[in-house]
mmCIF file of C-alpha atoms in Angstrom:
data_model
loop_
_atom_site.group_PDB
_atom_site.id
_atom_site.type_symbol
_atom_site.label_atom_id
_atom_site.label_comp_id
_atom_site.label_asym_id
_atom_site.label_seq_id
_atom_site.Cartn_x
_atom_site.Cartn_y
_atom_site.Cartn_z
ATOM 1 C CA MET W 1 32.671 -15.583 -47.534
ATOM 2 C CA GLU W 2 29.127 -14.234 -45.772
ATOM 3 C CA PRO W 3 30.484 -11.493 -44.860
ATOM 4 C CA LYS W 4 32.307 -10.100 -48.606
ATOM 5 C CA LEU W 5 28.702 -11.270 -50.416
ATOM 6 C CA LYS W 6 26.449 -9.418 -47.333
ATOM 7 C CA LYS W 7 29.200 -6.641 -48.159
ATOM 8 C CA TYR W 8 28.277 -6.696 -52.407
ATOM 9 C CA LYS W 9 24.423 -7.523 -51.788
ATOM 10 C CA PHE W 10 24.412 -3.884 -49.186
ATOM 11 C CA GLN W 11 27.012 -2.456 -52.168
ATOM 12 C CA ASN W 12 24.735 -3.195 -54.731
ATOM 13 C CA LYS W 13 21.739 -1.605 -53.299
ATOM 14 C CA ILE W 14 23.776 0.850 -52.273
ATOM 15 C CA LEU W 15 24.085 1.721 -55.838
ATOM 16 C CA VAL W 16 21.050 0.901 -57.166
ATOM 17 C CA THR W 17 18.941 3.041 -54.899
ATOM 18 C CA ASN W 18 21.428 6.640 -55.903
ATOM 19 C CA MET W 19 19.959 5.400 -59.276
ATOM 20 C CA VAL W 20 16.777 5.411 -58.453
ATOM 21 C CA VAL W 21 17.669 9.131 -56.974
ATOM 22 C CA LEU W 22 19.541 9.747 -59.360
ATOM 23 C CA LEU W 23 16.734 9.448 -62.417
ATOM 24 C CA CYS W 24 14.400 10.631 -60.259
ATOM 25 C CA VAL W 25 16.521 14.097 -59.496
ATOM 26 C CA VAL W 26 16.646 13.913 -63.854
ATOM 27 C CA THR W 27 12.839 12.786 -64.445
ATOM 28 C CA PHE W 28 12.423 15.971 -61.757
ATOM 29 C CA CYS W 29 14.217 18.207 -63.981
ATOM 30 C CA PHE W 30 13.113 17.351 -67.278
ATOM 31 C CA LEU W 31 9.609 16.894 -66.406
ATOM 32 C CA LEU W 32 10.261 20.659 -64.361
ATOM 33 C CA PHE W 33 11.683 22.237 -67.804
ATOM 34 C CA ALA W 34 8.981 21.174 -69.727
ATOM 35 C CA PHE W 35 6.546 22.551 -67.303
ATOM 36 C CA TYR W 36 8.473 26.127 -67.765
ATOM 37 C CA TYR W 37 9.467 25.441 -71.419
ATOM 38 C CA ILE W 38 5.495 25.031 -71.898
ATOM 39 C CA GLY W 39 4.562 27.746 -69.858
ATOM 40 C CA GLU W 40 7.012 30.592 -71.560
ATOM 41 C CA ASN W 41 6.549 29.024 -74.894
ATOM 42 C CA ASN W 42 2.474 29.793 -74.165
ATOM 43 C CA ARG W 43 3.209 33.292 -72.373
ATOM 44 C CA GLN W 44 5.644 33.975 -75.600
ATOM 45 C CA PHE W 45 2.152 33.172 -77.982
ATOM 46 C CA ARG W 46 -0.687 34.414 -75.297
ATOM 47 C CA GLU W 47 1.575 38.244 -75.850
ATOM 48 C CA ASN W 48 2.201 37.651 -79.598
ATOM 49 C CA THR W 49 -1.146 37.585 -79.980
ATOM 50 C CA GLY W 50 -2.604 39.860 -77.663
ATOM 51 C CA ARG W 51 -0.707 42.296 -79.840
ATOM 52 C CA THR W 52 -1.676 41.205 -82.959
ATOM 53 C CA ALA W 53 -5.340 41.117 -81.711
ATOM 54 C CA ASP W 54 -4.581 45.137 -80.911
ATOM 55 C CA SER W 55 -2.890 45.591 -84.169
ATOM 56 C CA VAL W 56 -6.450 43.743 -86.102
ATOM 57 C CA GLY W 57 -8.512 45.925 -83.322
ATOM 58 C CA ASN W 58 -6.819 49.107 -84.294
ATOM 59 C CA ILE W 59 -7.858 48.648 -88.663
ATOM 60 C CA LEU W 60 -11.079 47.386 -87.649
ATOM 61 C CA GLU W 61 -11.812 50.635 -85.413
ATOM 62 C CA ASN W 62 -9.618 52.886 -87.662
ATOM 63 C CA SER W 63 -11.835 50.717 -90.831
ATOM 64 C CA PHE W 64 -15.449 51.838 -88.493
ATOM 65 C CA PHE W 65 -14.145 55.447 -88.337
ATOM 66 C CA PHE W 66 -13.482 56.001 -91.579
ATOM 67 C CA ALA W 67 -16.708 54.864 -92.710
ATOM 68 C CA ASP W 68 -18.117 56.238 -90.102
ATOM 69 C CA ASN W 69 -16.378 60.244 -90.557
ATOM 70 C CA THR W 70 -17.413 59.458 -94.850
ATOM 71 C CA ALA W 71 -20.967 58.469 -93.945
ATOM 72 C CA ILE W 72 -21.468 61.989 -91.270
ATOM 73 C CA GLN W 73 -20.084 63.858 -94.832
ATOM 74 C CA THR W 74 -21.704 63.068 -97.778
ATOM 75 C CA GLY W 75 -25.734 63.429 -95.055
ATOM 76 C CA ASN W 76 -24.377 66.536 -94.456
ATOM 77 C CA ASN W 77 -24.041 66.981 -98.200
ATOM 78 C CA PRO W 78 -26.757 70.198 -98.679
ATOM 79 C CA TYR W 79 -27.179 69.352 -102.070
ATOM 80 C CA ILE W 80 -28.546 65.623 -101.751
ATOM 81 C CA LYS W 81 -30.096 66.338 -98.323
ATOM 82 C CA ASP W 82 -32.806 69.166 -100.869
ATOM 83 C CA VAL W 83 -33.537 66.358 -102.957
ATOM 84 C CA LEU W 84 -34.275 63.917 -99.849
ATOM 85 C CA ASN W 85 -36.148 66.627 -98.599
ATOM 86 C CA LYS W 86 -38.004 67.504 -101.828
ATOM 87 C CA LEU W 87 -38.697 63.291 -101.843
ATOM 88 C CA TYR W 88 -40.175 64.278 -98.141
ATOM 89 C CA TYR W 89 -42.941 65.125 -99.809
ATOM 90 C CA ASP W 90 -44.179 62.690 -102.426
ATOM 91 C CA THR W 91 -46.539 59.984 -101.593
ATOM 92 C CA ASP W 92 -44.934 57.882 -105.425
ATOM 93 C CA LYS W 93 -44.441 54.588 -104.105
ATOM 94 C CA SER W 94 -42.082 53.951 -107.314
ATOM 95 C CA ASN W 95 -37.898 54.709 -107.001
ATOM 96 C CA TYR W 96 -37.447 58.536 -108.335
ATOM 97 C CA PHE W 97 -34.083 57.418 -108.761
ATOM 98 C CA SER W 98 -34.232 54.885 -111.477
ATOM 99 C CA HIS W 99 -36.023 57.777 -114.580
ATOM 100 C CA GLU W 100 -34.836 61.283 -112.966
ATOM 101 C CA HIS W 101 -30.912 60.432 -114.399
ATOM 102 C CA THR W 102 -29.912 63.687 -114.406
ATOM 103 C CA GLU W 103 -30.842 63.966 -110.609
ATOM 104 C CA ALA W 104 -29.130 60.371 -110.465
ATOM 105 C CA ASN W 105 -26.027 61.182 -112.147
ATOM 106 C CA ALA W 106 -25.382 64.827 -110.422
ATOM 107 C CA ILE W 107 -25.450 62.720 -107.191
ATOM 108 C CA LEU W 108 -23.267 60.503 -107.869
ATOM 109 C CA GLN W 109 -20.590 63.695 -108.980
ATOM 110 C CA TYR W 110 -20.953 64.185 -104.916
ATOM 111 C CA LEU W 111 -20.396 60.140 -103.957
ATOM 112 C CA TYR W 112 -17.368 59.105 -106.428
ATOM 113 C CA PRO W 113 -14.492 61.226 -104.509
ATOM 114 C CA TYR W 114 -15.862 58.933 -101.560
ATOM 115 C CA LEU W 115 -14.819 56.139 -102.807
ATOM 116 C CA VAL W 116 -11.927 56.295 -102.684
ATOM 117 C CA LYS W 117 -10.672 53.532 -101.064
ATOM 118 C CA LYS W 118 -13.526 51.003 -102.411
ATOM 119 C CA ASP W 119 -11.639 48.115 -101.833
ATOM 120 C CA LEU W 120 -12.055 49.320 -98.084
ATOM 121 C CA LEU W 121 -15.485 50.706 -99.086
ATOM 122 C CA TYR W 122 -17.056 49.475 -102.331
ATOM 123 C CA ARG W 123 -21.055 51.407 -101.827
ATOM 124 C CA ILE W 124 -22.028 53.969 -100.367
ATOM 125 C CA CYS W 125 -26.537 54.616 -100.793
ATOM 126 C CA PHE W 126 -29.598 56.173 -99.348
ATOM 127 C CA TYR W 127 -33.210 55.923 -99.527
ATOM 128 C CA ASN W 128 -35.880 56.783 -98.308
ATOM 129 C CA GLU W 129 -39.605 55.002 -96.686
ATOM 130 C CA ASN W 130 -40.862 56.702 -100.199
ATOM 131 C CA GLY W 131 -38.730 53.884 -102.057
ATOM 132 C CA ASP W 132 -36.118 56.342 -103.418
ATOM 133 C CA PHE W 133 -32.373 54.149 -103.471
ATOM 134 C CA LEU W 134 -29.414 55.882 -104.963
ATOM 135 C CA ALA W 135 -25.980 53.581 -104.420
ATOM 136 C CA CYS W 136 -23.317 54.606 -105.909
ATOM 137 C CA GLY W 137 -20.091 52.083 -106.197
ATOM 138 C CA SER W 138 -20.862 47.883 -106.187
ATOM 139 C CA SER W 139 -23.470 46.941 -108.682
ATOM 140 C CA VAL W 140 -26.843 46.226 -107.367
ATOM 141 C CA THR W 141 -29.791 44.253 -108.697
ATOM 142 C CA LEU W 142 -33.494 45.665 -109.309
ATOM 143 C CA LYS W 143 -34.380 42.402 -106.702
ATOM 144 C CA GLY W 144 -32.656 43.434 -104.158
ATOM 145 C CA VAL W 145 -33.533 46.993 -104.275
ATOM 146 C CA GLN W 146 -37.121 46.057 -104.226
ATOM 147 C CA ASN W 147 -35.945 44.278 -100.996
ATOM 148 C CA TYR W 148 -33.711 46.858 -99.725
ATOM 149 C CA VAL W 149 -36.877 49.188 -99.548
ATOM 150 C CA SER W 150 -39.381 47.307 -98.447
ATOM 151 C CA GLU W 151 -41.360 48.329 -95.984
ATOM 152 C CA GLN W 152 -40.238 44.999 -93.135
ATOM 153 C CA ARG W 153 -36.484 45.704 -93.501
ATOM 154 C CA VAL W 154 -36.245 50.219 -93.373
ATOM 155 C CA ASP W 155 -39.376 49.559 -90.076
ATOM 156 C CA SER W 156 -36.132 48.006 -89.076
ATOM 157 C CA VAL W 157 -33.771 49.467 -89.564
ATOM 158 C CA ILE W 158 -35.879 52.184 -87.245
ATOM 159 C CA ALA W 159 -36.144 49.954 -84.421
ATOM 160 C CA LEU W 160 -32.344 49.502 -84.440
ATOM 161 C CA LEU W 161 -31.401 53.351 -84.838
ATOM 162 C CA ALA W 162 -34.077 54.052 -82.506
ATOM 163 C CA GLY W 163 -32.448 51.902 -79.638
ATOM 164 C CA ASN W 164 -28.975 53.421 -79.598
ATOM 165 C CA LYS W 165 -30.789 56.774 -79.816
ATOM 166 C CA GLY W 166 -31.422 57.830 -83.603
ATOM 167 C CA VAL W 167 -27.512 57.546 -84.555
ATOM 168 C CA SER W 168 -26.451 55.070 -86.318
ATOM 169 C CA THR W 169 -26.859 51.802 -86.561
ATOM 170 C CA ASN W 170 -24.803 48.266 -87.606
ATOM 171 C CA LEU W 171 -26.099 46.317 -89.808
ATOM 172 C CA VAL W 172 -23.968 43.007 -90.779
ATOM 173 C CA TYR W 173 -24.286 41.123 -93.969
ATOM 174 C CA THR W 174 -21.623 38.156 -94.793
ATOM 175 C CA GLU W 175 -23.266 38.216 -98.125
ATOM 176 C CA ASP W 176 -24.275 41.293 -100.438
ATOM 177 C CA VAL W 177 -28.118 41.004 -100.584
ATOM 178 C CA LEU W 178 -27.696 43.996 -103.324
ATOM 179 C CA GLN W 179 -26.304 42.037 -105.665
ATOM 180 C CA ASN W 180 -27.615 38.846 -108.157
ATOM 181 C CA THR W 181 -26.909 35.619 -106.835
ATOM 182 C CA LYS W 182 -24.938 34.343 -108.759
ATOM 183 C CA PHE W 183 -22.792 36.684 -108.134
ATOM 184 C CA ARG W 184 -22.427 37.728 -105.053
ATOM 185 C CA THR W 185 -19.299 38.928 -102.766
ATOM 186 C CA ASP W 186 -18.317 38.459 -98.908
ATOM 187 C CA GLY W 187 -21.004 41.097 -97.853
ATOM 188 C CA TYR W 188 -20.511 44.215 -95.499
ATOM 189 C CA ILE W 189 -21.034 46.318 -93.009
ATOM 190 C CA ALA W 190 -23.581 48.243 -93.413
ATOM 191 C CA ILE W 191 -22.751 51.949 -90.890
ATOM 192 C CA VAL W 192 -26.147 53.571 -90.852
ATOM 193 C CA ARG W 193 -27.103 56.827 -89.953
ATOM 194 C CA PRO W 194 -30.135 58.994 -90.466
ATOM 195 C CA VAL W 195 -30.411 61.703 -92.937
ATOM 196 C CA ARG W 196 -31.648 64.826 -90.466
ATOM 197 C CA ASP W 197 -33.170 68.884 -91.524
ATOM 198 C CA SER W 198 -33.810 70.875 -88.653
ATOM 199 C CA ASN W 199 -36.363 72.774 -91.187
ATOM 200 C CA ILE W 200 -38.733 69.238 -91.107
ATOM 201 C CA ARG W 201 -41.281 70.511 -87.536
ATOM 202 C CA ASP W 202 -41.426 65.751 -87.434
ATOM 203 C CA GLY W 203 -37.589 65.374 -86.746
ATOM 204 C CA LEU W 204 -38.332 62.918 -88.309
ATOM 205 C CA PRO W 205 -34.859 61.360 -91.121
ATOM 206 C CA LEU W 206 -35.449 62.839 -94.812
ATOM 207 C CA GLY W 207 -33.552 58.700 -95.283
ATOM 208 C CA TYR W 208 -31.486 57.226 -94.480
ATOM 209 C CA LEU W 209 -27.744 56.494 -95.708
ATOM 210 C CA GLU W 210 -25.036 53.435 -95.477
ATOM 211 C CA VAL W 211 -21.268 53.690 -96.344
ATOM 212 C CA HIS W 212 -21.155 49.663 -97.177
ATOM 213 C CA LEU W 213 -17.282 48.927 -95.527
ATOM 214 C CA SER W 214 -16.039 45.396 -97.785
ATOM 215 C CA LEU W 215 -15.955 42.534 -95.313
ATOM 216 C CA ASN W 216 -13.144 41.105 -97.690
ATOM 217 C CA GLY W 217 -11.430 44.519 -97.836
ATOM 218 C CA ILE W 218 -10.758 43.943 -93.871
ATOM 219 C CA LYS W 219 -9.965 40.605 -94.803
ATOM 220 C CA GLU W 220 -6.985 41.385 -97.112
ATOM 221 C CA GLN W 221 -6.291 44.331 -94.797
ATOM 222 C CA ILE W 222 -5.247 42.190 -91.673
ATOM 223 C CA THR W 223 -4.268 38.351 -93.608
ATOM 224 C CA PRO W 224 -0.724 39.937 -93.347
ATOM 225 C CA LEU W 225 -0.132 40.692 -89.408
ATOM 226 C CA LEU W 226 -1.771 36.868 -88.949
ATOM 227 C CA GLY W 227 1.702 34.731 -90.907
ATOM 228 C CA SER W 228 0.655 31.099 -90.292
ATOM 229 C CA GLY W 229 -1.634 32.036 -87.675
ATOM 230 C CA ASN W 230 -6.094 32.216 -88.117
ATOM 231 C CA ALA W 231 -8.520 35.193 -87.349
ATOM 232 C CA GLU W 232 -11.943 35.464 -86.642
ATOM 233 C CA ILE W 233 -14.208 37.625 -86.719
ATOM 234 C CA LEU W 234 -17.890 38.094 -84.340
ATOM 235 C CA TYR W 235 -20.670 40.653 -84.127
ATOM 236 C CA HIS W 236 -22.924 39.274 -81.165
ATOM 237 C CA GLY W 237 -20.949 35.562 -81.009
ATOM 238 C CA LYS W 238 -21.844 34.904 -84.934
ATOM 239 C CA ILE W 239 -18.730 34.717 -87.125
ATOM 240 C CA ILE W 240 -19.339 36.734 -89.507
ATOM 241 C CA LEU W 241 -15.363 36.998 -90.414
ATOM 242 C CA GLU W 242 -13.250 34.051 -91.212
ATOM 243 C CA ILE W 243 -8.997 34.453 -92.319
ATOM 244 C CA GLY W 244 -5.827 32.186 -92.418
ATOM 245 C CA GLU W 245 -6.083 28.707 -93.179
ATOM 246 C CA GLU W 246 -9.188 25.532 -91.907
ATOM 247 C CA ARG W 247 -7.774 23.252 -89.912
ATOM 248 C CA GLU W 248 -8.208 20.667 -88.496
ATOM 249 C CA ASP W 249 -7.117 20.715 -85.277
ATOM 250 C CA THR W 250 -8.553 23.557 -82.492
ATOM 251 C CA GLY W 251 -6.587 25.842 -81.612
ATOM 252 C CA ALA W 252 -4.840 25.335 -78.190
ATOM 253 C CA PHE W 253 -3.916 28.828 -77.680
ATOM 254 C CA VAL W 254 -6.545 31.435 -78.945
ATOM 255 C CA VAL W 255 -6.680 34.975 -77.519
ATOM 256 C CA THR W 256 -10.382 36.645 -78.003
ATOM 257 C CA LYS W 257 -10.834 41.050 -78.134
ATOM 258 C CA ASP W 258 -14.013 42.897 -77.852
ATOM 259 C CA MET W 259 -14.865 45.844 -78.901
ATOM 260 C CA ALA W 260 -17.683 48.164 -78.923
ATOM 261 C CA GLU W 261 -20.832 47.497 -80.294
ATOM 262 C CA GLY W 262 -20.969 43.899 -79.980
ATOM 263 C CA PHE W 263 -18.143 42.886 -82.043
ATOM 264 C CA GLN W 264 -15.387 40.596 -81.327
ATOM 265 C CA ILE W 265 -11.593 39.461 -82.521
ATOM 266 C CA ARG W 266 -10.775 35.425 -81.580
ATOM 267 C CA LEU W 267 -6.739 34.919 -83.150
ATOM 268 C CA GLY W 268 -4.871 31.193 -82.112
ATOM 269 C CA ASP W 269 -2.807 29.408 -84.091
ATOM 270 C CA GLY W 270 -5.949 26.876 -85.383
ATOM 271 C CA LYS W 271 -9.526 26.471 -85.225
ATOM 272 C CA GLU W 272 -11.832 24.365 -85.317
ATOM 273 C CA LYS W 273 -13.712 23.132 -88.539
ATOM 274 C CA ARG W 274 -16.807 25.122 -88.413
ATOM 275 C CA LYS W 275 -19.820 27.011 -90.884
ATOM 276 C CA ARG W 276 -20.494 30.137 -90.836
ATOM 277 C CA SER W 277 -23.582 31.533 -89.006
ATOM 278 C CA PRO W 278 -25.529 33.068 -91.434
ATOM 279 C CA GLN W 279 -26.924 36.043 -91.497
#
């Protein structure tokens, strides 16, 4: 009887051992598959998001190129140069175009054709250090213009241009500072270029021309690419545009793409709720 009992216990022990080994093998295989699945999913997501980031980057680069090319063409318009040349020696600090409507309208006729993509470029304006200002496109307010051509702001623009060899610079406004506070839009990226004339001996700009690239227009172009994801456009580390639905969860996967001039794109499948950095 005792040998049979020992034999039974031995067989039972082998059975339990085999079950434990089998369970360990199954668990190991499951974990291996789970890690592989998560890793593969992560890899595919990063590849897809990376391609999306490249597409978003192309949209931004093309938008900047279009705006900068517009600034170059309008800044080299002979008629605009002639007017700014005349105003260069005028020390009157009042806005010349506020009472010279005929001249203002003549210049606007040159500028309107450049606003064919009004959803993207929604304003072109130029000004000088004497307080003269003219804008084509989206409306402006008197107070907004006065602040825009103030000595302090113009000096800051000159300093930024000097830091880029006087060629061009970018200014980012998350709200349209030229409009009434109550009706401000989502803001714009201003591509700024000096208007020069080789006949001016001191070599200083006749004035400054800005092409305003609508943040909302950029948003409308990027949104179809994101699907259920979201994106953030940053400028020198500050969020200037958020695209996609806000979510409570933190995105587990994030792809960041650096661009020229301090711009950066951040894409993911979720993001923390964060306040947009003030300008």
